[in-house]
Amino acid sequence: MRTPVVASPSGFELPEGHLRAIRWMIYLAFGALAIGIVNGLGQALNYSRVDILQYFPGMRDYYQGLTVHGVVNAIVFTFAFANGFLSLTTSRALARPLNGGLLWAVFATMVLGFVLAAYAMGTGQASVLYTFYPPLMAHWSYYLGLALLVVSTWLTGINLLLGLRGWRKDNPGVRIPLMAFVSVATYAMWALASIGIAVSVVGLLLPWSLGLIEHSDPLLSRTLFWYSGHPIVYFWLLPAYVSWYMMVPKHAGGTLFSDQLTRIVFVLFLLLSIPTGFHHQYTDPGISTGMKAIHATLTFGVFFPSMVTAFSVMYALEIGGRRRGGTGLTNWFFKLDWKNPALVAQLLAMLTFTLGGITGLINASYNLNAAIHNTAWIPGHFHMTVGSAVTLSFMGIAYWLIPYLTKRELVGKGMALLSSWIYTAGVLVMARGLISGGLDGMPRRTLIMEAPYEKATWELAGMLTGLGGTLMFMGGGAFFAVLIGTVLFGKKSEGPVDIPFTETHHPPASSGWEVKLDRFRYWIIATIILILVAYLPFFIQYLPGNFTSTPYQFF
Ligand code: HAS
Ligand code: CU
């Protein structure tokens, strides 16, 4: 084995003002998560017929609570975290400051977007869920708020790109540092992916809610939504993957075995994340079966880089476990540092994600999808992906990131460890409830406690869902106690605090085909071609659309 090399240069420190902007983005992210988990508890308890939503002003209505839960957890929390975290990783990896003004502009745009959307949701004028399908119509401030949240990700993307361009000018012919490569690839993917939601919100729904357009076209808006709505799940996931590749091996005392393969994985996500949206629309009329089959096939394609990730990261962990004295086939796993909260949270996130991934494969299978679409199975699937692979990983990252950003030591390490275990137990119990109920026809997005058609067999499923959700809430509560304790009472760290950088076995190749991996321009062109193959036939046949639906507001 060769001497490992550090994957990205360290030693460079971001200007104090930049760190402050990033710190506020991370605070905003976790502030949103805190609101979201209170709502989440209400949603989970609904399945076990316990009504707590009535006690929360501004969340009295089931769909109001569910909208707040979806928007703050799946959009505000994830976007704010990605904007802050990947700005930091890019700047550190390139060893140069990003544009400080843009960092603050990102923060301000997110706050404004959040306030506008919160106003609409809090006053009960936007109970349209985070998918906002027309003809359900929300208050204009909801759409404008969401649009601004998307703009904040574009501003971050521009900032990363400007940083990369400057770095390239100063370092001609040098390979992009791996950590910058994976961060920029994430934003390049999302820049192309977010076009659908932007066209739908700014071009159709916002003017419609302002009375400028009279009617809406549900199928067109759904299609534009899912054009962005599938890749958005990778925009949530990839910052966690950045950490699994670039930091978790370091926590575990291991090394990453291939720089090249890591780049290939992120290029595959860039290429394949977007042309898959119809797997959310298998049951929609008006889209040909042939087009659905293309999206199904590409969905199996985008499964592949996650499989590669599973084996790459597992190998890095194995190296760490063996260096700590692990022997035999499995003993290395138990030798990992199970006392490090940042590592444990992310290991548990990975373990849960194996189940989340498998359920994804079932969703993607056209005929199996018919059995579980719109049932409680789906929230079962996505709480084992975004609800744990992503959220628990971000919590794990926070255990070193908050001390790094505040220069204070983590308070309550034991509580932090316990929090991850309780949270994971909660996710698994809740998913067990939702998944078994879903297989038995228990619907999602339904006020089960007042449904007149409940099946007796849903009772156990509902109770497990409520119990699991309560455990998740307790785990989340413990996490916030640690977080707030650290920010307010953490001991000032002595000496410099650094980001945990993973090392790789080999430096990136300086000649040969691997060098071409860094040419983002080619990958972006290839991605656009794939998008055209996957979407153009539908739009050619469907446009100019059917703008005939009159708006509904049941709230
Ligand atoms: Fe999904 C619906 C298919 C991944 C989120 N998904 C959803 C919805 C959400 C969501 C929110 O094809 C509902 C949307 C709504 O409101 O209607 N999903 C997939 C597939 C994957 C997948 C094929 N989903 C995700 C991720 C999400 C997410 C990631 C969030 C972050 N999903 C679907 C489909 C639907 C769907 C259909 C529509 C269903 C319907 O009818 O409505 C794949 O990308 C999954 C790949 C994952 C893997 C797992 C790899 C495992 C890893 C961990 C390794 C472990 C280690 C541990 C290293 C292949 C990387 C080592 C430890 C040791 C034990 C040694
Ligand atoms: Cu999807």
Coordinates of C-alpha atoms and ligand atoms in Angstrom, one line a residue:
M1 CA 0.0 0.0 0.0
R2 CA 1.4 3.4 -0.9
T3 CA 1.7 6.3 1.5
P4 CA -1.7 8.0 1.6
V5 CA -2.0 11.5 0.3
V6 CA -4.2 14.3 1.7
A7 CA -7.1 14.6 -0.7
S8 CA -7.5 18.4 -0.3
P9 CA -5.1 21.0 0.9
S10 CA -5.5 22.1 4.5
G11 CA -3.9 24.8 6.4
F12 CA -5.9 27.6 4.8
E13 CA -8.3 29.4 7.1
L14 CA -11.4 31.1 5.8
P15 CA -11.8 34.8 6.7
E16 CA -13.6 35.4 9.9
G17 CA -16.6 37.0 8.1
H18 CA -17.0 34.1 5.8
L19 CA -17.0 31.6 8.7
R20 CA -19.7 33.8 10.4
A21 CA -21.9 33.8 7.3
I22 CA -21.6 30.0 7.0
R23 CA -22.3 29.6 10.8
W24 CA -25.5 31.5 10.4
M25 CA -26.6 29.3 7.4
I26 CA -26.0 26.3 9.5
Y27 CA -28.0 27.8 12.4
L28 CA -30.8 28.6 10.0
A29 CA -30.7 25.0 8.8
F30 CA -31.0 23.5 12.3
G31 CA -33.6 26.1 13.3
A32 CA -35.8 24.9 10.5
L33 CA -35.2 21.3 11.5
A34 CA -36.3 22.1 15.0
I35 CA -39.6 23.4 13.8
G36 CA -39.9 20.5 11.4
I37 CA -39.5 17.8 14.0
V38 CA -42.2 19.2 16.2
N39 CA -44.5 18.9 13.2
G40 CA -43.1 15.5 12.4
L41 CA -44.2 14.3 15.9
G42 CA -47.7 15.5 15.1
Q43 CA -47.7 13.7 11.8
A44 CA -46.5 10.4 13.2
L45 CA -48.9 10.5 16.1
N46 CA -51.8 11.0 13.7
Y47 CA -51.2 7.4 12.5
S48 CA -51.7 6.2 16.1
R49 CA -54.7 8.4 16.5
V50 CA -53.3 10.8 19.0
D51 CA -54.0 14.5 18.1
I52 CA -51.4 17.0 19.3
L53 CA -51.6 19.3 16.3
Q54 CA -54.6 21.1 17.9
Y55 CA -52.2 22.4 20.7
F56 CA -50.0 24.2 18.2
P57 CA -51.2 27.5 17.0
G58 CA -50.6 27.9 13.3
M59 CA -50.6 24.1 12.8
R60 CA -54.1 23.2 13.7
D61 CA -55.0 21.8 10.4
Y62 CA -53.6 18.5 9.3
Y63 CA -52.5 19.7 5.9
Q64 CA -51.1 22.9 7.3
G65 CA -48.9 20.9 9.6
L66 CA -47.8 18.5 6.9
T67 CA -47.0 21.4 4.6
V68 CA -44.8 23.1 7.3
H69 CA -43.2 19.7 8.0
G70 CA -42.3 19.1 4.4
V71 CA -41.2 22.6 3.5
V72 CA -39.0 23.3 6.6
N73 CA -37.4 19.9 6.7
A74 CA -37.0 19.0 3.1
I75 CA -36.4 22.4 1.6
V76 CA -35.2 25.0 4.2
F77 CA -33.1 22.6 6.3
T78 CA -31.5 20.8 3.5
F79 CA -30.9 23.9 1.3
A80 CA -29.4 26.0 4.1
F81 CA -27.2 23.1 5.2
A82 CA -25.9 22.4 1.7
N83 CA -25.3 26.2 1.0
G84 CA -23.2 26.6 4.2
F85 CA -21.4 23.2 4.3
L86 CA -20.4 23.0 0.6
S87 CA -19.3 26.6 0.5
L88 CA -17.0 25.7 3.4
T89 CA -15.7 22.5 1.8
T90 CA -15.1 24.2 -1.6
S91 CA -13.3 27.2 -0.1
R92 CA -11.1 24.9 2.1
A93 CA -10.3 22.5 -0.7
L94 CA -9.3 25.3 -3.1
A95 CA -7.5 27.1 -0.3
R96 CA -9.0 30.4 -1.4
P97 CA -11.8 32.6 -0.1
L98 CA -15.1 32.6 -1.9
N99 CA -17.0 35.9 -2.5
G100 CA -18.0 37.1 1.0
G101 CA -20.7 39.4 -0.3
L102 CA -22.3 36.5 -2.1
L103 CA -22.2 34.3 1.1
W104 CA -24.2 37.0 2.9
A105 CA -26.6 37.4 0.0
V106 CA -27.3 33.7 0.1
F107 CA -28.1 33.9 3.8
A108 CA -30.3 37.0 3.3
T109 CA -32.2 35.4 0.4
M110 CA -32.9 32.2 2.4
V111 CA -34.2 34.3 5.4
L112 CA -36.4 36.3 3.1
G113 CA -37.7 33.2 1.3
F114 CA -38.3 31.4 4.6
V115 CA -40.2 34.3 6.1
L116 CA -42.4 34.7 3.0
A117 CA -43.2 30.9 2.9
A118 CA -43.7 30.8 6.7
Y119 CA -46.1 33.7 6.5
A120 CA -48.2 31.9 3.9
M121 CA -48.1 28.5 5.7
G122 CA -48.5 30.0 9.3
T123 CA -51.6 31.9 8.4
G124 CA -53.1 28.9 6.8
Q125 CA -53.0 30.2 3.2
A126 CA -50.7 27.6 1.8
S127 CA -51.8 24.1 2.9
V128 CA -50.8 22.7 -0.4
L129 CA -48.0 20.4 0.8
Y130 CA -44.4 20.7 -0.3
T131 CA -45.3 19.4 -3.8
F132 CA -47.8 22.2 -4.3
Y133 CA -49.7 20.5 -7.1
P134 CA -52.2 22.7 -8.9
P135 CA -55.2 23.2 -9.0
L136 CA -54.6 23.6 -5.3
M137 CA -53.7 27.2 -5.0
A138 CA -51.5 28.8 -2.3
H139 CA -51.0 32.5 -1.4
W140 CA -48.4 34.1 -3.8
S141 CA -46.0 34.6 -0.9
Y142 CA -45.6 30.9 -0.7
Y143 CA -44.4 30.5 -4.3
L144 CA -42.2 33.6 -4.0
G145 CA -40.7 32.3 -0.8
L146 CA -39.9 28.9 -2.4
A147 CA -38.5 30.6 -5.5
L148 CA -36.1 32.7 -3.3
L149 CA -35.0 29.5 -1.5
V150 CA -34.0 28.1 -4.9
V151 CA -32.3 31.4 -5.8
S152 CA -30.1 31.0 -2.7
T153 CA -28.8 27.7 -4.1
W154 CA -28.1 29.3 -7.5
L155 CA -26.1 32.1 -5.7
T156 CA -24.1 29.5 -3.9
G157 CA -23.6 27.6 -7.2
I158 CA -22.3 30.8 -8.8
N159 CA -20.0 31.4 -5.8
L160 CA -18.5 27.9 -6.1
L161 CA -18.0 28.3 -9.8
L162 CA -16.3 31.7 -9.5
G163 CA -14.0 30.2 -6.8
L164 CA -13.2 27.3 -9.1
R165 CA -12.6 29.5 -12.1
G166 CA -10.2 31.7 -10.1
W167 CA -8.4 28.6 -8.8
R168 CA -8.0 27.2 -12.3
K169 CA -6.5 30.4 -13.6
D170 CA -3.9 30.3 -10.8
N171 CA -3.3 26.5 -11.2
P172 CA -3.3 25.7 -14.9
G173 CA -3.0 21.9 -15.6
V174 CA -3.5 20.9 -11.9
R175 CA -6.3 18.4 -11.0
I176 CA -9.2 19.9 -9.1
P177 CA -8.8 19.0 -5.4
L178 CA -11.2 16.1 -4.8
M179 CA -13.3 17.8 -2.1
A180 CA -13.9 20.8 -4.4
F181 CA -14.7 18.5 -7.3
V182 CA -17.4 16.7 -5.4
S183 CA -18.9 19.9 -4.0
V184 CA -19.0 21.7 -7.4
A185 CA -20.4 18.5 -9.1
T186 CA -23.3 18.6 -6.5
Y187 CA -24.2 22.2 -7.4
A188 CA -23.7 21.7 -11.2
M189 CA -26.3 18.8 -11.0
W190 CA -28.7 21.0 -9.0
A191 CA -28.3 24.0 -11.3
L192 CA -29.6 21.9 -14.2
A193 CA -32.2 20.1 -12.0
S194 CA -33.8 23.2 -10.5
I195 CA -34.8 24.6 -13.9
G196 CA -38.1 22.6 -13.8
I197 CA -39.3 24.0 -10.4
A198 CA -38.2 27.5 -11.4
V199 CA -40.2 27.5 -14.6
S200 CA -43.2 26.0 -12.9
V201 CA -43.1 28.4 -9.9
V202 CA -42.0 31.6 -11.6
G203 CA -43.6 31.0 -15.0
L204 CA -46.9 29.4 -14.0
L205 CA -47.9 29.3 -10.4
L206 CA -46.8 32.7 -9.1
P207 CA -48.6 34.6 -11.9
W208 CA -51.6 32.3 -11.5
S209 CA -51.7 33.0 -7.7
L210 CA -51.5 36.7 -8.5
G211 CA -54.5 36.4 -10.9
L212 CA -52.3 37.1 -14.0
I213 CA -53.0 33.7 -15.5
E214 CA -56.6 32.4 -15.1
H215 CA -56.1 28.6 -15.2
S216 CA -53.5 26.0 -14.4
D217 CA -52.3 22.8 -16.1
P218 CA -51.9 20.1 -13.4
L219 CA -50.0 17.6 -15.6
L220 CA -47.6 20.2 -16.9
S221 CA -46.9 21.5 -13.4
R222 CA -46.5 18.0 -11.9
T223 CA -44.1 17.1 -14.7
L224 CA -42.0 20.2 -14.1
F225 CA -42.1 19.6 -10.4
W226 CA -40.8 16.0 -10.7
Y227 CA -38.2 17.1 -13.2
S228 CA -36.7 18.8 -10.2
G229 CA -38.3 16.7 -7.5
H230 CA -36.4 13.5 -8.1
P231 CA -32.9 15.1 -8.5
I232 CA -33.7 17.2 -5.4
V233 CA -33.3 14.0 -3.4
Y234 CA -29.7 13.8 -4.6
F235 CA -29.2 17.4 -3.8
W236 CA -30.2 16.5 -0.2
L237 CA -28.1 13.3 -0.3
L238 CA -24.9 14.5 -2.0
P239 CA -23.7 16.8 0.8
A240 CA -24.0 13.7 3.1
Y241 CA -22.0 11.7 0.5
V242 CA -19.3 14.5 0.5
S243 CA -19.0 13.8 4.2
W244 CA -19.1 10.0 3.8
Y245 CA -16.2 10.2 1.3
M246 CA -14.2 13.1 2.5
M247 CA -14.6 13.0 6.3
V248 CA -16.0 9.8 7.6
P249 CA -12.9 7.7 6.6
K250 CA -10.8 10.2 8.6
H251 CA -13.1 9.9 11.7
A252 CA -12.7 6.1 11.3
G253 CA -9.0 6.2 11.0
G254 CA -9.2 4.8 7.4
T255 CA -8.4 6.1 4.0
L256 CA -10.3 6.4 0.7
F257 CA -9.0 3.9 -1.8
S258 CA -9.8 5.7 -5.0
D259 CA -9.8 9.3 -6.0
Q260 CA -10.9 8.5 -9.5
L261 CA -13.8 6.3 -8.5
T262 CA -15.1 9.1 -6.2
R263 CA -15.1 11.5 -9.1
I264 CA -16.8 9.0 -11.4
V265 CA -19.6 8.5 -8.8
F266 CA -20.3 12.3 -8.7
V267 CA -20.2 12.5 -12.5
L268 CA -22.7 9.7 -12.7
F269 CA -25.0 11.6 -10.3
L270 CA -24.6 14.7 -12.5
L271 CA -25.5 12.6 -15.6
L272 CA -28.3 10.4 -14.3
S273 CA -30.1 12.3 -11.4
I274 CA -32.4 14.3 -13.7
P275 CA -33.8 12.1 -16.5
T276 CA -35.7 9.9 -14.0
G277 CA -38.6 12.1 -12.8
F278 CA -41.4 10.0 -14.3
H279 CA -40.8 7.3 -11.7
H280 CA -42.9 9.6 -9.5
Q281 CA -45.6 9.7 -12.2
Y282 CA -46.0 6.1 -13.2
T283 CA -49.7 6.4 -12.4
D284 CA -50.2 9.7 -14.1
P285 CA -52.2 9.6 -17.3
G286 CA -51.0 11.5 -20.4
I287 CA -47.4 10.2 -20.3
S288 CA -46.6 7.3 -22.6
T289 CA -45.6 4.0 -21.2
G290 CA -42.5 4.1 -23.4
M291 CA -41.3 7.3 -21.7
K292 CA -42.0 5.9 -18.3
A293 CA -39.9 2.9 -19.2
I294 CA -37.0 5.1 -20.2
H295 CA -37.1 6.9 -16.9
A296 CA -37.4 3.6 -15.0
T297 CA -34.3 2.3 -16.8
L298 CA -32.3 5.4 -16.0
T299 CA -33.5 5.2 -12.3
F300 CA -31.8 1.8 -12.1
G301 CA -28.8 3.5 -13.6
V302 CA -28.7 6.1 -10.8
F303 CA -28.9 3.3 -8.3
F304 CA -25.4 2.3 -9.4
P305 CA -23.3 5.2 -8.0
S306 CA -24.9 4.6 -4.6
M307 CA -23.9 1.0 -4.7
V308 CA -20.4 2.0 -5.5
T309 CA -20.5 4.4 -2.6
A310 CA -21.7 1.7 -0.3
F311 CA -18.7 -0.5 -1.2
S312 CA -16.1 2.4 -1.3
V313 CA -17.1 3.8 2.0
M314 CA -17.3 0.3 3.6
Y315 CA -13.8 -0.4 2.4
A316 CA -12.5 2.9 3.9
L317 CA -14.2 2.0 7.2
E318 CA -12.7 -1.5 7.1
I319 CA -9.3 -0.1 6.7
G320 CA -10.0 2.1 9.8
G321 CA -11.3 -0.9 11.8
R322 CA -8.4 -3.1 10.9
R323 CA -5.9 -0.3 11.9
R324 CA -7.6 -0.3 15.2
G325 CA -7.0 -4.0 15.7
G326 CA -10.0 -5.5 13.9
T327 CA -9.5 -9.0 12.5
G328 CA -11.5 -11.5 10.6
L329 CA -14.5 -10.9 8.3
T330 CA -16.6 -8.7 10.5
N331 CA -14.6 -7.8 13.7
W332 CA -13.2 -4.6 12.1
F333 CA -16.8 -3.2 12.2
F334 CA -17.0 -3.5 16.0
K335 CA -13.5 -2.0 16.4
L336 CA -14.6 1.3 14.8
D337 CA -14.6 4.2 17.2
W338 CA -18.1 3.8 18.5
K339 CA -17.5 6.6 21.0
N340 CA -17.1 9.4 18.4
P341 CA -20.5 11.1 18.0
A342 CA -19.7 12.4 14.5
L343 CA -18.8 8.9 13.3
V344 CA -21.6 7.0 15.0
A345 CA -24.4 9.3 13.7
Q346 CA -23.1 8.7 10.1
L347 CA -22.6 5.0 10.5
L348 CA -26.1 4.6 11.7
A349 CA -27.3 6.8 8.9
M350 CA -25.5 4.5 6.4
L351 CA -27.0 1.4 7.9
T352 CA -30.5 2.8 7.7
F353 CA -29.8 4.0 4.2
T354 CA -29.2 0.4 3.0
L355 CA -32.9 -0.2 3.7
G356 CA -33.9 3.2 2.3
G357 CA -32.1 2.3 -0.9
I358 CA -33.7 -1.1 -1.2
T359 CA -37.1 0.3 -0.8
G360 CA -36.2 2.9 -3.5
L361 CA -35.5 0.0 -5.9
I362 CA -39.0 -1.4 -5.2
N363 CA -40.6 2.0 -5.8
A364 CA -38.7 2.3 -9.1
S365 CA -40.0 -1.1 -10.4
Y366 CA -43.0 -0.1 -12.5
N367 CA -45.4 -2.8 -11.5
L368 CA -44.4 -3.0 -7.8
N369 CA -44.9 0.8 -7.7
A370 CA -48.6 0.3 -8.4
A371 CA -48.9 -1.6 -5.1
I372 CA -47.3 1.1 -2.9
H373 CA -47.8 4.4 -4.7
N374 CA -49.6 7.0 -2.5
T375 CA -49.5 4.6 0.5
A376 CA -47.8 5.0 3.8
W377 CA -44.9 2.9 2.3
I378 CA -43.6 6.0 0.6
P379 CA -43.0 8.0 3.8
G380 CA -41.5 4.8 5.1
H381 CA -39.0 4.9 2.2
F382 CA -38.2 8.5 2.5
H383 CA -37.7 8.6 6.3
M384 CA -34.9 6.0 5.8
T385 CA -33.4 8.2 3.1
V386 CA -33.8 12.0 3.7
G387 CA -35.1 11.4 7.2
S388 CA -32.1 9.5 8.3
A389 CA -29.3 9.0 5.7
V390 CA -29.4 12.8 5.2
T391 CA -30.6 14.2 8.5
L392 CA -28.6 12.0 10.8
S393 CA -25.5 12.6 8.7
F394 CA -26.0 16.4 8.9
M395 CA -26.4 15.9 12.7
G396 CA -23.2 13.9 12.7
I397 CA -21.4 16.6 10.7
A398 CA -22.7 19.2 13.2
Y399 CA -20.8 17.4 16.0
W400 CA -17.5 18.6 14.5
L401 CA -18.8 21.5 12.4
I402 CA -20.4 23.5 15.2
P403 CA -17.2 23.2 17.4
Y404 CA -15.2 24.2 14.3
L405 CA -17.4 27.2 13.5
T406 CA -17.8 28.4 17.1
K407 CA -14.4 27.4 18.4
R408 CA -16.1 25.7 21.3
E409 CA -15.8 22.1 22.5
L410 CA -18.8 19.8 22.1
V411 CA -20.9 19.6 25.2
G412 CA -22.5 16.3 26.2
K413 CA -20.7 13.7 24.1
G414 CA -22.7 10.9 25.8
M415 CA -26.0 12.6 25.1
A416 CA -24.8 13.1 21.4
L417 CA -24.1 9.4 21.1
L418 CA -27.4 8.4 22.7
S419 CA -29.3 10.8 20.5
S420 CA -28.2 9.0 17.3
W421 CA -29.1 5.6 18.7
I422 CA -32.6 6.8 19.8
Y423 CA -33.1 8.6 16.5
T424 CA -32.2 5.5 14.5
A425 CA -34.3 3.2 16.6
G426 CA -37.2 5.6 16.1
V427 CA -36.7 5.7 12.3
L428 CA -36.6 2.0 12.0
V429 CA -39.7 1.4 14.2
M430 CA -41.6 4.2 12.4
A431 CA -40.6 2.9 8.9
R432 CA -41.6 -0.6 10.0
G433 CA -45.0 0.8 10.8
L434 CA -45.4 2.9 7.7
I435 CA -44.1 0.2 5.4
S436 CA -46.2 -2.6 6.7
G437 CA -49.3 -0.3 6.8
G438 CA -48.5 0.8 3.2
L439 CA -48.4 -2.8 2.0
D440 CA -51.8 -3.2 3.5
G441 CA -53.2 -0.1 1.7
M442 CA -52.8 2.5 4.5
P443 CA -52.7 5.8 2.6
R444 CA -50.1 8.6 3.0
R445 CA -51.1 12.2 3.4
T446 CA -54.4 11.3 5.1
L447 CA -55.8 12.3 8.5
I448 CA -56.0 8.6 9.5
M449 CA -57.4 9.4 12.9
E450 CA -60.6 10.7 11.3
A451 CA -60.7 8.4 8.3
P452 CA -64.0 6.5 8.2
Y453 CA -62.5 3.5 6.3
E454 CA -59.8 2.3 8.7
K455 CA -58.8 -1.3 8.5
A456 CA -58.2 -3.2 11.8
T457 CA -54.9 -4.4 10.5
W458 CA -53.6 -0.8 10.3
E459 CA -53.8 -0.5 14.1
L460 CA -50.4 -2.1 14.8
A461 CA -48.8 -0.3 11.9
G462 CA -50.2 3.0 13.1
M463 CA -49.0 2.4 16.7
L464 CA -45.5 1.6 15.5
T465 CA -45.5 4.7 13.4
G466 CA -46.5 6.9 16.4
L467 CA -44.0 5.2 18.7
G468 CA -41.1 5.5 16.2
G469 CA -42.0 9.1 15.5
T470 CA -41.9 9.8 19.3
L471 CA -38.5 8.2 19.6
M472 CA -37.2 10.2 16.6
F473 CA -38.5 13.3 18.3
M474 CA -36.7 12.4 21.5
G475 CA -33.5 11.7 19.6
G476 CA -33.8 15.0 17.9
G477 CA -34.5 16.8 21.2
A478 CA -31.2 15.3 22.6
F479 CA -29.4 16.5 19.5
F480 CA -30.7 20.1 20.0
A481 CA -29.7 20.0 23.7
V482 CA -26.1 19.1 22.7
L483 CA -26.1 21.8 19.9
I484 CA -27.5 24.6 22.1
G485 CA -25.3 23.5 25.0
T486 CA -22.2 23.7 22.8
V487 CA -23.0 27.1 21.3
L488 CA -23.9 28.7 24.7
F489 CA -21.7 26.8 27.2
G490 CA -19.0 25.0 25.3
K491 CA -15.5 25.5 26.6
K492 CA -13.4 27.7 24.3
S493 CA -11.2 25.3 22.4
E494 CA -7.5 25.5 23.0
G495 CA -5.3 25.5 19.8
P496 CA -6.6 25.4 16.3
V497 CA -9.6 23.3 15.3
D498 CA -9.5 21.8 11.8
I499 CA -11.8 20.1 9.4
P500 CA -11.4 16.3 9.3
F501 CA -9.9 15.6 5.8
T502 CA -9.8 12.1 4.4
E503 CA -6.6 10.9 2.8
T504 CA -6.5 8.8 -0.4
H505 CA -4.2 6.0 -1.4
H506 CA -3.1 7.7 -4.6
P507 CA -3.0 11.2 -5.8
P508 CA -5.2 11.9 -8.8
A509 CA -3.6 10.9 -12.1
S510 CA -1.9 13.8 -13.8
S511 CA -2.2 12.3 -17.3
G512 CA -4.4 9.9 -19.2
W513 CA -8.2 9.7 -19.5
E514 CA -8.8 10.4 -15.8
V515 CA -7.8 14.0 -16.3
K516 CA -10.9 14.5 -18.5
L517 CA -13.1 13.8 -15.5
D518 CA -12.4 17.4 -14.4
R519 CA -13.9 18.8 -17.6
F520 CA -17.3 19.8 -16.2
R521 CA -18.3 21.4 -19.5
Y522 CA -18.4 18.0 -21.2
W523 CA -20.4 16.4 -18.5
I524 CA -22.9 19.2 -18.5
I525 CA -23.4 18.9 -22.3
A526 CA -23.9 15.1 -21.9
T527 CA -26.4 15.7 -19.1
I528 CA -28.4 18.1 -21.2
I529 CA -28.5 15.5 -24.1
L530 CA -29.8 12.9 -21.7
I531 CA -32.4 15.3 -20.3
L532 CA -33.6 16.1 -23.9
V533 CA -33.9 12.3 -24.6
A534 CA -35.9 11.8 -21.5
Y535 CA -38.2 14.8 -21.7
L536 CA -38.4 16.3 -25.1
P537 CA -40.7 13.6 -26.6
F538 CA -43.2 14.4 -23.8
F539 CA -43.1 18.2 -24.2
I540 CA -43.3 18.0 -28.0
Q541 CA -46.4 16.0 -27.8
Y542 CA -47.9 17.8 -24.9
L543 CA -47.2 21.5 -25.3
P544 CA -48.7 24.1 -25.3
G545 CA -50.5 22.2 -22.6
N546 CA -54.1 22.2 -21.2
F547 CA -54.6 25.3 -19.1
T548 CA -58.2 24.6 -18.1
S549 CA -58.2 23.9 -14.3
T550 CA -59.8 26.3 -12.0
P551 CA -58.2 26.9 -8.6
Y552 CA -59.2 25.1 -5.4
Q553 CA -58.6 26.1 -1.8
F554 CA -59.9 23.7 0.8
F555 CA -58.3 25.6 3.6
Ligands
HAS1 FE1 -36.7 7.8 -3.3 C1 -40.1 8.5 -3.7 C2 -36.9 5.6 -6.0 C3 -33.3 7.3 -3.1 C4 -36.4 10.5 -1.2 N1 -38.0 9.2 -2.5 C5 -39.4 9.3 -2.8 C6 -39.9 10.4 -2.0 C7 -38.9 11.0 -1.4 C8 -37.7 10.2 -1.7 C9 -38.9 12.2 -0.4 O1 -38.8 5.1 -8.3 C10 -41.4 10.8 -2.0 C11 -41.7 12.0 -2.8 C12 -43.1 12.3 -2.7 O2 -43.4 13.2 -1.8 O3 -44.0 11.8 -3.4 N2 -35.3 6.7 -4.3 C13 -35.6 5.8 -5.3 C14 -34.4 5.1 -5.8 C15 -33.4 5.6 -4.9 C16 -34.0 6.6 -4.1 C17 -34.3 4.1 -6.8 N3 -35.2 8.7 -2.3 C18 -33.8 8.4 -2.4 C19 -33.1 9.3 -1.6 C20 -33.9 10.2 -1.1 C21 -35.3 9.8 -1.5 C22 -31.6 9.2 -1.5 C23 -33.7 11.3 -0.2 C24 -32.6 11.8 0.2 N4 -38.2 7.2 -4.5 C25 -38.0 6.3 -5.6 C26 -39.3 6.3 -6.4 C27 -40.2 7.1 -5.7 C28 -39.5 7.6 -4.6 C29 -39.6 5.5 -7.6 C30 -41.7 7.3 -6.1 C31 -42.6 6.5 -5.4 C32 -44.0 6.8 -5.6 O4 -44.7 6.0 -6.2 O5 -44.5 7.9 -5.2 C33 -31.9 5.2 -5.0 O6 -31.1 6.3 -5.3 C34 -31.4 4.5 -3.8 C35 -30.0 4.1 -3.9 C36 -29.4 3.7 -2.6 C37 -28.7 2.6 -2.3 C38 -28.2 2.4 -0.9 C39 -26.7 2.5 -0.9 C40 -26.2 2.4 0.6 C41 -25.3 3.1 1.1 C42 -24.9 2.9 2.5 C43 -23.8 2.0 2.7 C44 -23.6 1.5 4.0 C45 -22.4 1.5 4.6 C46 -22.4 1.0 6.0 C47 -21.1 2.0 4.0 C48 -28.3 1.7 -3.4 C49 -24.5 4.1 0.3 C50 -21.2 0.2 6.3 C51 -21.6 -0.6 7.4 C52 -21.5 -1.9 7.4 C53 -22.6 -2.8 7.8 C54 -20.2 -2.6 7.1
CU2 CU -37.4 9.9 -7.2

